[in-house]
Amino acid sequence: MAFEFITLTKEEKEEINSWNIKIPYCSLGQTIGEWDIINPDICAADKDRKIYLFGAYYEPLRKENNLAFAFFWKEKSYFVQFTRAFEDSHHFSWNIPNRYMNKDLVFPYCSEEGFIDDLRDALIAYGPGREGAIEAGIITKCGF
């Protein structure tokens, strides 16, 4: 099964909660605490391979539109950060940020074979983070 953008059911949320996924909460380039991914509503998922991309938080006061995600891959959670942008009304992109929320957790995040390809596919499926984006003709790409 390929990655798809999904709204999680109550049962799926309960299962994901049992994985105890934690990601760092960052400020001024450093980790200042941890955050549990609990009851996520949406994600990009390849359910057959148990790979999930959960939106965690964004930096609302910055010029760059940076978002943080928990990428659950091979039974491990990775904190990944990207900049998002609408190039026009039908083209959306994810890019490597110019400034990281945590300066020690930077791209490529993991050097294992297949990680970047799966991460790219998950981001493309996640798109702008709303259902119906593909049906509305929004094309998502990754700049890496």
Short mmCIF file of N, CA, C and O in Angstrom, two decimals:
data_model
loop_
_atom_site.label_atom_id
_atom_site.label_comp_id
_atom_site.label_asym_id
_atom_site.label_seq_id
_atom_site.Cartn_x
_atom_site.Cartn_y
_atom_site.Cartn_z
N MET A 1 0.85 -1.19 0.00
CA MET A 1 0.00 0.00 0.00
C MET A 1 0.89 1.24 0.00
O MET A 1 1.90 1.30 0.68
N ALA A 2 0.50 2.23 -0.72
CA ALA A 2 1.24 3.49 -0.79
C ALA A 2 0.81 4.41 0.35
O ALA A 2 -0.19 4.17 1.03
N PHE A 3 1.55 5.49 0.53
CA PHE A 3 1.18 6.48 1.54
C PHE A 3 -0.10 7.16 1.12
O PHE A 3 -0.34 7.43 -0.05
N GLU A 4 -0.92 7.47 2.12
CA GLU A 4 -2.13 8.23 1.89
C GLU A 4 -2.38 9.14 3.09
O GLU A 4 -1.95 8.86 4.19
N PHE A 5 -3.05 10.23 2.84
CA PHE A 5 -3.45 11.16 3.90
C PHE A 5 -4.74 10.63 4.50
O PHE A 5 -5.70 10.36 3.77
N ILE A 6 -4.76 10.42 5.82
CA ILE A 6 -5.94 9.81 6.44
C ILE A 6 -6.36 10.55 7.71
O ILE A 6 -5.55 11.20 8.36
N THR A 7 -7.64 10.42 8.01
CA THR A 7 -8.18 10.81 9.31
C THR A 7 -8.26 9.53 10.13
O THR A 7 -8.84 8.54 9.68
N LEU A 8 -7.66 9.54 11.30
CA LEU A 8 -7.56 8.34 12.12
C LEU A 8 -8.85 8.05 12.87
O LEU A 8 -9.52 8.96 13.35
N THR A 9 -9.16 6.76 12.98
CA THR A 9 -10.31 6.32 13.76
C THR A 9 -9.95 6.29 15.24
O THR A 9 -8.76 6.36 15.61
N LYS A 10 -10.93 6.14 16.08
CA LYS A 10 -10.70 6.04 17.53
C LYS A 10 -9.78 4.86 17.84
O LYS A 10 -8.85 4.98 18.65
N GLU A 11 -10.00 3.74 17.18
CA GLU A 11 -9.19 2.55 17.41
C GLU A 11 -7.74 2.76 16.96
O GLU A 11 -6.80 2.33 17.65
N GLU A 12 -7.56 3.43 15.83
CA GLU A 12 -6.21 3.71 15.34
C GLU A 12 -5.48 4.66 16.31
O GLU A 12 -4.29 4.48 16.59
N LYS A 13 -6.19 5.66 16.81
CA LYS A 13 -5.59 6.58 17.78
C LYS A 13 -5.14 5.84 19.03
O LYS A 13 -4.05 6.09 19.55
N GLU A 14 -5.97 4.92 19.51
CA GLU A 14 -5.62 4.15 20.71
C GLU A 14 -4.36 3.31 20.47
O GLU A 14 -3.49 3.23 21.34
N GLU A 15 -4.26 2.70 19.29
CA GLU A 15 -3.07 1.92 18.98
C GLU A 15 -1.84 2.81 18.93
O GLU A 15 -0.80 2.50 19.51
N ILE A 16 -1.95 3.95 18.25
CA ILE A 16 -0.82 4.88 18.14
C ILE A 16 -0.42 5.40 19.51
O ILE A 16 0.77 5.51 19.82
N ASN A 17 -1.38 5.68 20.38
CA ASN A 17 -1.06 6.12 21.74
C ASN A 17 -0.21 5.08 22.46
O ASN A 17 0.67 5.43 23.26
N SER A 18 -0.45 3.80 22.20
CA SER A 18 0.29 2.73 22.88
C SER A 18 1.76 2.67 22.44
O SER A 18 2.57 2.04 23.10
N TRP A 19 2.12 3.33 21.34
CA TRP A 19 3.50 3.33 20.86
C TRP A 19 4.38 4.30 21.65
O TRP A 19 5.60 4.29 21.51
N ASN A 20 3.77 5.18 22.44
CA ASN A 20 4.50 6.16 23.27
C ASN A 20 5.51 6.98 22.45
O ASN A 20 6.67 7.11 22.80
N ILE A 21 5.01 7.58 21.36
CA ILE A 21 5.87 8.39 20.50
C ILE A 21 6.11 9.74 21.18
O ILE A 21 5.17 10.43 21.56
N LYS A 22 7.38 10.08 21.32
CA LYS A 22 7.77 11.35 21.93
C LYS A 22 8.64 12.12 20.94
O LYS A 22 9.44 11.53 20.23
N ILE A 23 8.46 13.41 20.93
CA ILE A 23 9.34 14.27 20.13
C ILE A 23 9.76 15.46 20.99
O ILE A 23 9.07 15.82 21.95
N PRO A 24 10.88 16.08 20.63
CA PRO A 24 11.31 17.23 21.41
C PRO A 24 10.46 18.46 21.11
O PRO A 24 9.96 18.62 20.01
N TYR A 25 10.30 19.29 22.12
CA TYR A 25 9.71 20.61 21.94
C TYR A 25 10.88 21.59 21.96
O TYR A 25 11.70 21.56 22.88
N CYS A 26 10.97 22.41 20.94
CA CYS A 26 12.16 23.24 20.75
C CYS A 26 11.86 24.73 20.84
O CYS A 26 10.77 25.18 20.49
N SER A 27 12.87 25.45 21.28
CA SER A 27 12.81 26.91 21.30
C SER A 27 14.25 27.42 21.20
O SER A 27 15.15 26.87 21.83
N LEU A 28 14.45 28.45 20.41
CA LEU A 28 15.75 29.08 20.24
C LEU A 28 16.84 28.07 19.86
O LEU A 28 17.97 28.14 20.33
N GLY A 29 16.47 27.11 19.02
CA GLY A 29 17.44 26.15 18.50
C GLY A 29 17.80 25.00 19.42
O GLY A 29 18.69 24.23 19.12
N GLN A 30 17.08 24.89 20.54
CA GLN A 30 17.40 23.84 21.51
C GLN A 30 16.13 23.10 21.94
O GLN A 30 15.04 23.63 21.85
N THR A 31 16.33 21.90 22.46
CA THR A 31 15.22 21.15 23.04
C THR A 31 14.98 21.65 24.45
O THR A 31 15.91 21.74 25.25
N ILE A 32 13.72 21.98 24.75
CA ILE A 32 13.39 22.45 26.10
C ILE A 32 12.44 21.49 26.82
O ILE A 32 12.08 21.72 27.96
N GLY A 33 12.06 20.43 26.16
CA GLY A 33 11.20 19.43 26.76
C GLY A 33 10.80 18.39 25.74
O GLY A 33 11.29 18.39 24.61
N GLU A 34 9.92 17.49 26.16
CA GLU A 34 9.41 16.47 25.26
C GLU A 34 7.90 16.58 25.16
O GLU A 34 7.24 17.04 26.08
N TRP A 35 7.39 16.12 24.05
CA TRP A 35 5.98 16.15 23.77
C TRP A 35 5.54 14.76 23.34
O TRP A 35 6.18 14.13 22.51
N ASP A 36 4.44 14.28 23.91
CA ASP A 36 3.87 13.00 23.51
C ASP A 36 2.91 13.22 22.35
O ASP A 36 2.12 14.16 22.37
N ILE A 37 2.99 12.36 21.36
CA ILE A 37 1.99 12.37 20.29
C ILE A 37 0.82 11.55 20.80
O ILE A 37 0.90 10.33 20.92
N ILE A 38 -0.26 12.23 21.16
CA ILE A 38 -1.44 11.58 21.74
C ILE A 38 -2.67 11.95 20.91
O ILE A 38 -2.91 13.12 20.63
N ASN A 39 -3.45 10.95 20.55
CA ASN A 39 -4.70 11.12 19.81
C ASN A 39 -4.57 12.02 18.58
O ASN A 39 -5.34 12.96 18.40
N PRO A 40 -3.60 11.72 17.72
CA PRO A 40 -3.50 12.54 16.50
C PRO A 40 -4.75 12.35 15.64
O PRO A 40 -5.30 11.24 15.59
N ASP A 41 -5.20 13.40 15.01
CA ASP A 41 -6.40 13.31 14.18
C ASP A 41 -6.10 12.89 12.75
O ASP A 41 -6.85 12.14 12.15
N ILE A 42 -4.98 13.39 12.22
CA ILE A 42 -4.63 13.14 10.82
C ILE A 42 -3.18 12.71 10.72
O ILE A 42 -2.38 12.96 11.63
N CYS A 43 -2.85 12.11 9.59
CA CYS A 43 -1.46 11.76 9.32
C CYS A 43 -1.35 11.29 7.88
O CYS A 43 -2.35 11.09 7.19
N ALA A 44 -0.12 11.11 7.44
CA ALA A 44 0.15 10.39 6.20
C ALA A 44 0.64 9.03 6.65
O ALA A 44 1.47 8.93 7.56
N ALA A 45 0.11 7.97 6.04
CA ALA A 45 0.45 6.64 6.51
C ALA A 45 0.57 5.64 5.38
O ALA A 45 -0.14 5.72 4.38
N ASP A 46 1.48 4.72 5.58
CA ASP A 46 1.54 3.48 4.81
C ASP A 46 1.25 2.42 5.87
O ASP A 46 2.16 1.96 6.57
N LYS A 47 -0.01 2.09 6.04
CA LYS A 47 -0.43 1.20 7.12
C LYS A 47 0.18 -0.19 7.01
O LYS A 47 0.50 -0.81 8.02
N ASP A 48 0.35 -0.69 5.79
CA ASP A 48 0.91 -2.03 5.62
C ASP A 48 2.32 -2.13 6.18
O ASP A 48 2.70 -3.16 6.74
N ARG A 49 3.10 -1.06 6.03
CA ARG A 49 4.48 -1.08 6.53
C ARG A 49 4.62 -0.39 7.89
O ARG A 49 5.73 -0.29 8.42
N LYS A 50 3.51 0.08 8.44
CA LYS A 50 3.48 0.74 9.75
C LYS A 50 4.45 1.94 9.78
O LYS A 50 5.29 2.06 10.65
N ILE A 51 4.27 2.81 8.78
CA ILE A 51 5.05 4.05 8.69
C ILE A 51 4.05 5.21 8.73
O ILE A 51 3.09 5.23 7.96
N TYR A 52 4.28 6.15 9.64
CA TYR A 52 3.35 7.26 9.85
C TYR A 52 4.09 8.58 9.96
O TYR A 52 5.17 8.64 10.56
N LEU A 53 3.49 9.62 9.43
CA LEU A 53 4.00 10.98 9.56
C LEU A 53 2.91 11.81 10.25
O LEU A 53 1.83 12.01 9.70
N PHE A 54 3.22 12.26 11.46
CA PHE A 54 2.28 13.06 12.25
C PHE A 54 2.75 14.49 12.34
O PHE A 54 3.89 14.74 12.76
N GLY A 55 1.90 15.45 11.99
CA GLY A 55 2.22 16.85 12.22
C GLY A 55 2.24 17.10 13.71
O GLY A 55 1.33 16.68 14.43
N ALA A 56 3.27 17.77 14.20
CA ALA A 56 3.39 17.98 15.64
C ALA A 56 3.16 19.44 16.03
O ALA A 56 2.30 19.73 16.85
N TYR A 57 3.93 20.36 15.45
CA TYR A 57 3.74 21.77 15.75
C TYR A 57 4.47 22.62 14.72
O TYR A 57 5.23 22.12 13.92
N TYR A 58 4.24 23.90 14.77
CA TYR A 58 4.89 24.83 13.84
C TYR A 58 5.35 26.05 14.61
O TYR A 58 5.01 26.25 15.77
N GLU A 59 6.14 26.87 13.96
CA GLU A 59 6.65 28.10 14.56
C GLU A 59 5.84 29.28 14.04
O GLU A 59 6.13 29.81 12.97
N PRO A 60 4.83 29.73 14.76
CA PRO A 60 3.95 30.78 14.25
C PRO A 60 4.57 32.17 14.19
O PRO A 60 4.11 33.01 13.45
N LEU A 61 5.61 32.43 14.94
CA LEU A 61 6.16 33.78 15.00
C LEU A 61 7.38 33.99 14.11
O LEU A 61 8.00 35.04 14.15
N ARG A 62 7.70 33.02 13.30
CA ARG A 62 8.87 33.11 12.42
C ARG A 62 8.46 33.44 11.00
O ARG A 62 7.36 33.12 10.56
N LYS A 63 9.38 34.07 10.29
CA LYS A 63 9.14 34.41 8.89
C LYS A 63 9.00 33.15 8.04
O LYS A 63 8.14 33.06 7.18
N GLU A 64 9.89 32.17 8.28
CA GLU A 64 9.78 30.88 7.59
C GLU A 64 8.58 30.13 8.16
O GLU A 64 8.25 30.25 9.32
N ASN A 65 7.96 29.36 7.34
CA ASN A 65 6.81 28.58 7.76
C ASN A 65 7.27 27.15 8.07
O ASN A 65 7.05 26.23 7.29
N ASN A 66 7.96 26.97 9.20
CA ASN A 66 8.54 25.69 9.59
C ASN A 66 7.53 24.84 10.36
O ASN A 66 6.83 25.35 11.23
N LEU A 67 7.52 23.56 10.02
CA LEU A 67 6.70 22.60 10.73
C LEU A 67 7.55 21.46 11.25
O LEU A 67 8.52 21.06 10.61
N ALA A 68 7.15 20.94 12.40
CA ALA A 68 7.82 19.78 13.00
C ALA A 68 6.88 18.58 12.89
O ALA A 68 5.66 18.73 13.05
N PHE A 69 7.47 17.44 12.63
CA PHE A 69 6.71 16.20 12.50
C PHE A 69 7.36 15.10 13.32
O PHE A 69 8.57 15.12 13.57
N ALA A 70 6.56 14.13 13.68
CA ALA A 70 7.06 12.85 14.19
C ALA A 70 6.91 11.88 13.03
O ALA A 70 5.81 11.68 12.52
N PHE A 71 8.03 11.32 12.60
CA PHE A 71 8.03 10.34 11.52
C PHE A 71 8.32 8.99 12.14
O PHE A 71 9.43 8.73 12.61
N PHE A 72 7.30 8.14 12.20
CA PHE A 72 7.42 6.81 12.81
C PHE A 72 7.80 5.83 11.71
O PHE A 72 7.00 5.53 10.83
N TRP A 73 9.05 5.36 11.78
CA TRP A 73 9.63 4.54 10.72
C TRP A 73 10.46 3.42 11.35
O TRP A 73 11.31 3.68 12.19
N LYS A 74 10.19 2.19 10.95
CA LYS A 74 10.89 1.01 11.48
C LYS A 74 10.88 0.99 13.01
O LYS A 74 11.91 0.82 13.66
N GLU A 75 9.68 1.21 13.56
CA GLU A 75 9.45 1.13 15.01
C GLU A 75 10.17 2.20 15.82
O GLU A 75 10.33 2.08 17.03
N LYS A 76 10.62 3.27 15.15
CA LYS A 76 11.32 4.35 15.84
C LYS A 76 10.75 5.68 15.38
O LYS A 76 10.37 5.84 14.23
N SER A 77 10.73 6.65 16.29
CA SER A 77 10.22 7.98 15.97
C SER A 77 11.38 8.94 15.71
O SER A 77 12.35 8.98 16.46
N TYR A 78 11.24 9.71 14.62
CA TYR A 78 12.23 10.71 14.25
C TYR A 78 11.57 12.08 14.25
O TYR A 78 10.47 12.24 13.75
N PHE A 79 12.27 13.06 14.80
CA PHE A 79 11.83 14.45 14.77
C PHE A 79 12.36 15.05 13.48
O PHE A 79 13.58 15.10 13.26
N VAL A 80 11.45 15.46 12.59
CA VAL A 80 11.86 16.02 11.30
C VAL A 80 11.22 17.39 11.14
O VAL A 80 10.11 17.65 11.62
N GLN A 81 11.94 18.29 10.47
CA GLN A 81 11.51 19.68 10.32
C GLN A 81 11.59 20.09 8.86
O GLN A 81 12.58 19.79 8.20
N PHE A 82 10.55 20.77 8.41
CA PHE A 82 10.53 21.24 7.03
C PHE A 82 9.84 22.59 6.94
O PHE A 82 9.07 22.97 7.81
N THR A 83 10.14 23.29 5.86
CA THR A 83 9.48 24.55 5.54
C THR A 83 8.44 24.25 4.47
O THR A 83 8.70 23.52 3.52
N ARG A 84 7.25 24.82 4.62
CA ARG A 84 6.19 24.61 3.63
C ARG A 84 5.90 25.91 2.89
O ARG A 84 6.09 27.00 3.44
N ALA A 85 5.44 25.75 1.65
CA ALA A 85 5.13 26.94 0.86
C ALA A 85 4.15 26.59 -0.24
O ALA A 85 4.24 25.53 -0.86
N PHE A 86 3.20 27.49 -0.46
CA PHE A 86 2.35 27.41 -1.64
C PHE A 86 3.05 28.22 -2.72
O PHE A 86 3.30 29.40 -2.55
N GLU A 87 3.40 27.56 -3.81
CA GLU A 87 4.04 28.26 -4.93
C GLU A 87 3.00 29.02 -5.74
O GLU A 87 3.27 30.07 -6.29
N ASP A 88 1.80 28.45 -5.83
CA ASP A 88 0.63 29.09 -6.41
C ASP A 88 -0.58 28.32 -5.90
O ASP A 88 -0.44 27.50 -4.97
N SER A 89 -1.75 28.54 -6.45
CA SER A 89 -2.95 27.91 -5.89
C SER A 89 -3.02 26.40 -6.07
O SER A 89 -3.83 25.74 -5.43
N HIS A 90 -2.15 25.82 -6.90
CA HIS A 90 -2.19 24.37 -7.15
C HIS A 90 -0.87 23.65 -6.91
O HIS A 90 -0.78 22.45 -7.16
N HIS A 91 0.15 24.36 -6.43
CA HIS A 91 1.45 23.74 -6.21
C HIS A 91 1.96 24.06 -4.81
O HIS A 91 2.10 25.24 -4.45
N PHE A 92 2.23 23.01 -4.07
CA PHE A 92 2.65 23.10 -2.67
C PHE A 92 4.00 22.38 -2.55
O PHE A 92 4.22 21.36 -3.19
N SER A 93 4.90 22.91 -1.72
CA SER A 93 6.20 22.26 -1.59
C SER A 93 6.67 22.18 -0.14
O SER A 93 6.34 23.03 0.69
N TRP A 94 7.44 21.13 0.12
CA TRP A 94 8.16 20.93 1.38
C TRP A 94 9.64 21.07 1.08
O TRP A 94 10.13 20.49 0.11
N ASN A 95 10.35 21.83 1.91
CA ASN A 95 11.77 22.07 1.69
C ASN A 95 12.55 21.98 3.00
O ASN A 95 11.98 22.10 4.09
N ILE A 96 13.85 21.80 2.85
CA ILE A 96 14.73 21.79 4.01
C ILE A 96 14.77 23.21 4.57
O ILE A 96 14.95 24.17 3.83
N PRO A 97 14.59 23.37 5.87
CA PRO A 97 14.54 24.73 6.43
C PRO A 97 15.91 25.43 6.40
O PRO A 97 16.95 24.77 6.45
N ASN A 98 15.88 26.73 6.32
CA ASN A 98 17.11 27.53 6.41
C ASN A 98 17.59 27.61 7.86
O ASN A 98 18.76 27.79 8.13
N ARG A 99 16.64 27.50 8.78
CA ARG A 99 16.94 27.55 10.21
C ARG A 99 16.14 26.44 10.88
O ARG A 99 14.94 26.33 10.68
N TYR A 100 16.82 25.62 11.66
CA TYR A 100 16.18 24.49 12.31
C TYR A 100 15.64 24.86 13.69
O TYR A 100 16.24 25.68 14.39
N MET A 101 14.53 24.24 14.06
CA MET A 101 13.98 24.45 15.40
C MET A 101 14.93 23.91 16.45
O MET A 101 15.04 24.44 17.54
N ASN A 102 15.59 22.79 16.12
CA ASN A 102 16.63 22.23 16.97
C ASN A 102 17.87 22.09 16.09
O ASN A 102 17.86 21.31 15.14
N LYS A 103 18.90 22.84 16.40
CA LYS A 103 20.08 22.88 15.54
C LYS A 103 20.86 21.57 15.52
O LYS A 103 21.75 21.38 14.69
N ASP A 104 20.55 20.64 16.43
CA ASP A 104 21.23 19.35 16.47
C ASP A 104 20.46 18.24 15.76
O ASP A 104 20.98 17.14 15.59
N LEU A 105 19.23 18.49 15.37
CA LEU A 105 18.39 17.50 14.70
C LEU A 105 18.12 18.00 13.29
O LEU A 105 17.11 18.65 13.03
N VAL A 106 19.03 17.68 12.37
CA VAL A 106 18.98 18.28 11.04
C VAL A 106 18.90 17.22 9.94
O VAL A 106 19.20 16.05 10.15
N PHE A 107 18.50 17.67 8.77
CA PHE A 107 18.40 16.82 7.59
C PHE A 107 19.76 16.18 7.32
O PHE A 107 20.77 16.86 7.44
N PRO A 108 19.84 14.90 7.04
CA PRO A 108 18.81 13.98 6.59
C PRO A 108 18.11 13.18 7.69
O PRO A 108 17.32 12.30 7.38
N TYR A 109 18.41 13.45 8.97
CA TYR A 109 17.73 12.86 10.12
C TYR A 109 18.08 11.39 10.37
O TYR A 109 18.10 10.94 11.49
N CYS A 110 18.31 10.63 9.33
CA CYS A 110 18.66 9.22 9.46
C CYS A 110 19.38 8.81 8.17
O CYS A 110 18.98 9.23 7.08
N SER A 111 20.42 7.99 8.30
CA SER A 111 21.18 7.59 7.12
C SER A 111 20.83 6.20 6.60
O SER A 111 21.43 5.73 5.65
N GLU A 112 19.84 5.54 7.21
CA GLU A 112 19.46 4.20 6.75
C GLU A 112 18.85 4.26 5.35
O GLU A 112 18.12 5.20 5.01
N GLU A 113 19.15 3.23 4.57
CA GLU A 113 18.63 3.14 3.21
C GLU A 113 17.10 3.12 3.23
O GLU A 113 16.49 2.42 4.03
N GLY A 114 16.50 3.92 2.38
CA GLY A 114 15.05 3.98 2.26
C GLY A 114 14.40 5.06 3.10
O GLY A 114 13.24 5.42 2.86
N PHE A 115 15.12 5.58 4.09
CA PHE A 115 14.52 6.57 4.99
C PHE A 115 14.07 7.82 4.22
O PHE A 115 12.90 8.23 4.34
N ILE A 116 14.95 8.42 3.45
CA ILE A 116 14.62 9.66 2.74
C ILE A 116 13.50 9.42 1.73
O ILE A 116 12.59 10.25 1.60
N ASP A 117 13.54 8.31 1.02
CA ASP A 117 12.48 8.02 0.04
C ASP A 117 11.13 7.89 0.72
O ASP A 117 10.14 8.45 0.24
N ASP A 118 11.09 7.19 1.85
CA ASP A 118 9.82 7.04 2.58
C ASP A 118 9.36 8.37 3.17
O ASP A 118 8.17 8.70 3.14
N LEU A 119 10.30 9.15 3.68
CA LEU A 119 9.95 10.46 4.24
C LEU A 119 9.39 11.37 3.15
O LEU A 119 8.37 12.04 3.33
N ARG A 120 10.03 11.38 2.00
CA ARG A 120 9.55 12.20 0.87
C ARG A 120 8.14 11.76 0.46
O ARG A 120 7.25 12.59 0.28
N ASP A 121 7.92 10.45 0.32
CA ASP A 121 6.61 9.95 -0.07
C ASP A 121 5.53 10.30 0.98
O ASP A 121 4.41 10.65 0.63
N ALA A 122 5.91 10.24 2.24
CA ALA A 122 4.97 10.60 3.31
C ALA A 122 4.62 12.09 3.26
O ALA A 122 3.45 12.47 3.41
N LEU A 123 5.61 12.95 3.04
CA LEU A 123 5.36 14.39 2.95
C LEU A 123 4.48 14.74 1.75
O LEU A 123 3.60 15.60 1.84
N ILE A 124 4.71 14.06 0.64
CA ILE A 124 3.89 14.31 -0.54
C ILE A 124 2.45 13.89 -0.27
O ILE A 124 1.52 14.62 -0.62
N ALA A 125 2.26 12.76 0.40
CA ALA A 125 0.90 12.34 0.76
C ALA A 125 0.26 13.29 1.77
O ALA A 125 -0.93 13.57 1.71
N TYR A 126 1.07 13.80 2.72
CA TYR A 126 0.55 14.73 3.73
C TYR A 126 0.12 16.04 3.07
O TYR A 126 -0.87 16.65 3.46
N GLY A 127 0.86 16.46 2.03
CA GLY A 127 0.52 17.68 1.31
C GLY A 127 0.37 18.86 2.24
O GLY A 127 1.12 19.00 3.19
N PRO A 128 -0.62 19.70 2.01
CA PRO A 128 -0.83 20.87 2.87
C PRO A 128 -1.53 20.52 4.18
O PRO A 128 -1.84 21.40 4.97
N GLY A 129 -1.78 19.24 4.43
CA GLY A 129 -2.35 18.82 5.71
C GLY A 129 -3.85 18.92 5.81
O GLY A 129 -4.38 19.21 6.88
N ARG A 130 -4.53 18.67 4.71
CA ARG A 130 -5.99 18.68 4.77
C ARG A 130 -6.55 17.67 3.77
O ARG A 130 -5.98 17.43 2.70
N GLU A 131 -7.66 17.10 4.16
CA GLU A 131 -8.31 16.14 3.28
C GLU A 131 -8.81 16.83 2.01
O GLU A 131 -9.17 18.00 2.04
N GLY A 132 -8.80 16.10 0.93
CA GLY A 132 -9.33 16.61 -0.32
C GLY A 132 -8.35 17.44 -1.12
O GLY A 132 -8.71 17.96 -2.17
N ALA A 133 -7.10 17.58 -0.64
CA ALA A 133 -6.13 18.41 -1.36
C ALA A 133 -5.83 17.84 -2.74
O ALA A 133 -5.78 18.57 -3.72
N ILE A 134 -5.66 16.53 -2.82
CA ILE A 134 -5.37 15.90 -4.11
C ILE A 134 -6.57 16.06 -5.04
O ILE A 134 -6.43 16.41 -6.21
N GLU A 135 -7.76 15.83 -4.51
CA GLU A 135 -8.98 15.98 -5.30
C GLU A 135 -9.17 17.41 -5.78
O GLU A 135 -9.75 17.64 -6.83
N ALA A 136 -8.67 18.37 -5.01
CA ALA A 136 -8.77 19.78 -5.40
C ALA A 136 -7.70 20.17 -6.41
O ALA A 136 -7.64 21.33 -6.82
N GLY A 137 -6.85 19.22 -6.79
CA GLY A 137 -5.85 19.50 -7.80
C GLY A 137 -4.54 20.06 -7.26
O GLY A 137 -3.74 20.58 -8.03
N ILE A 138 -4.31 19.96 -5.95
CA ILE A 138 -3.08 20.47 -5.39
C ILE A 138 -1.98 19.42 -5.57
O ILE A 138 -2.12 18.28 -5.17
N ILE A 139 -0.90 19.85 -6.18
CA ILE A 139 0.25 18.98 -6.44
C ILE A 139 1.33 19.32 -5.42
O ILE A 139 1.74 20.48 -5.29
N THR A 140 1.77 18.30 -4.69
CA THR A 140 2.80 18.50 -3.67
C THR A 140 4.12 17.92 -4.15
O THR A 140 4.15 16.84 -4.72
N LYS A 141 5.19 18.65 -3.87
CA LYS A 141 6.52 18.15 -4.20
C LYS A 141 7.46 18.43 -3.03
O LYS A 141 7.14 19.20 -2.13
N CYS A 142 8.60 17.78 -3.08
CA CYS A 142 9.64 17.98 -2.07
C CYS A 142 10.88 18.53 -2.75
O CYS A 142 11.25 18.08 -3.82
N GLY A 143 11.51 19.50 -2.12
CA GLY A 143 12.70 20.13 -2.67
C GLY A 143 13.98 19.46 -2.22
O GLY A 143 15.00 20.11 -2.09
N PHE A 144 13.92 18.17 -1.96
CA PHE A 144 15.14 17.43 -1.55
C PHE A 144 15.12 16.04 -2.15
O PHE A 144 14.12 15.56 -2.59
#
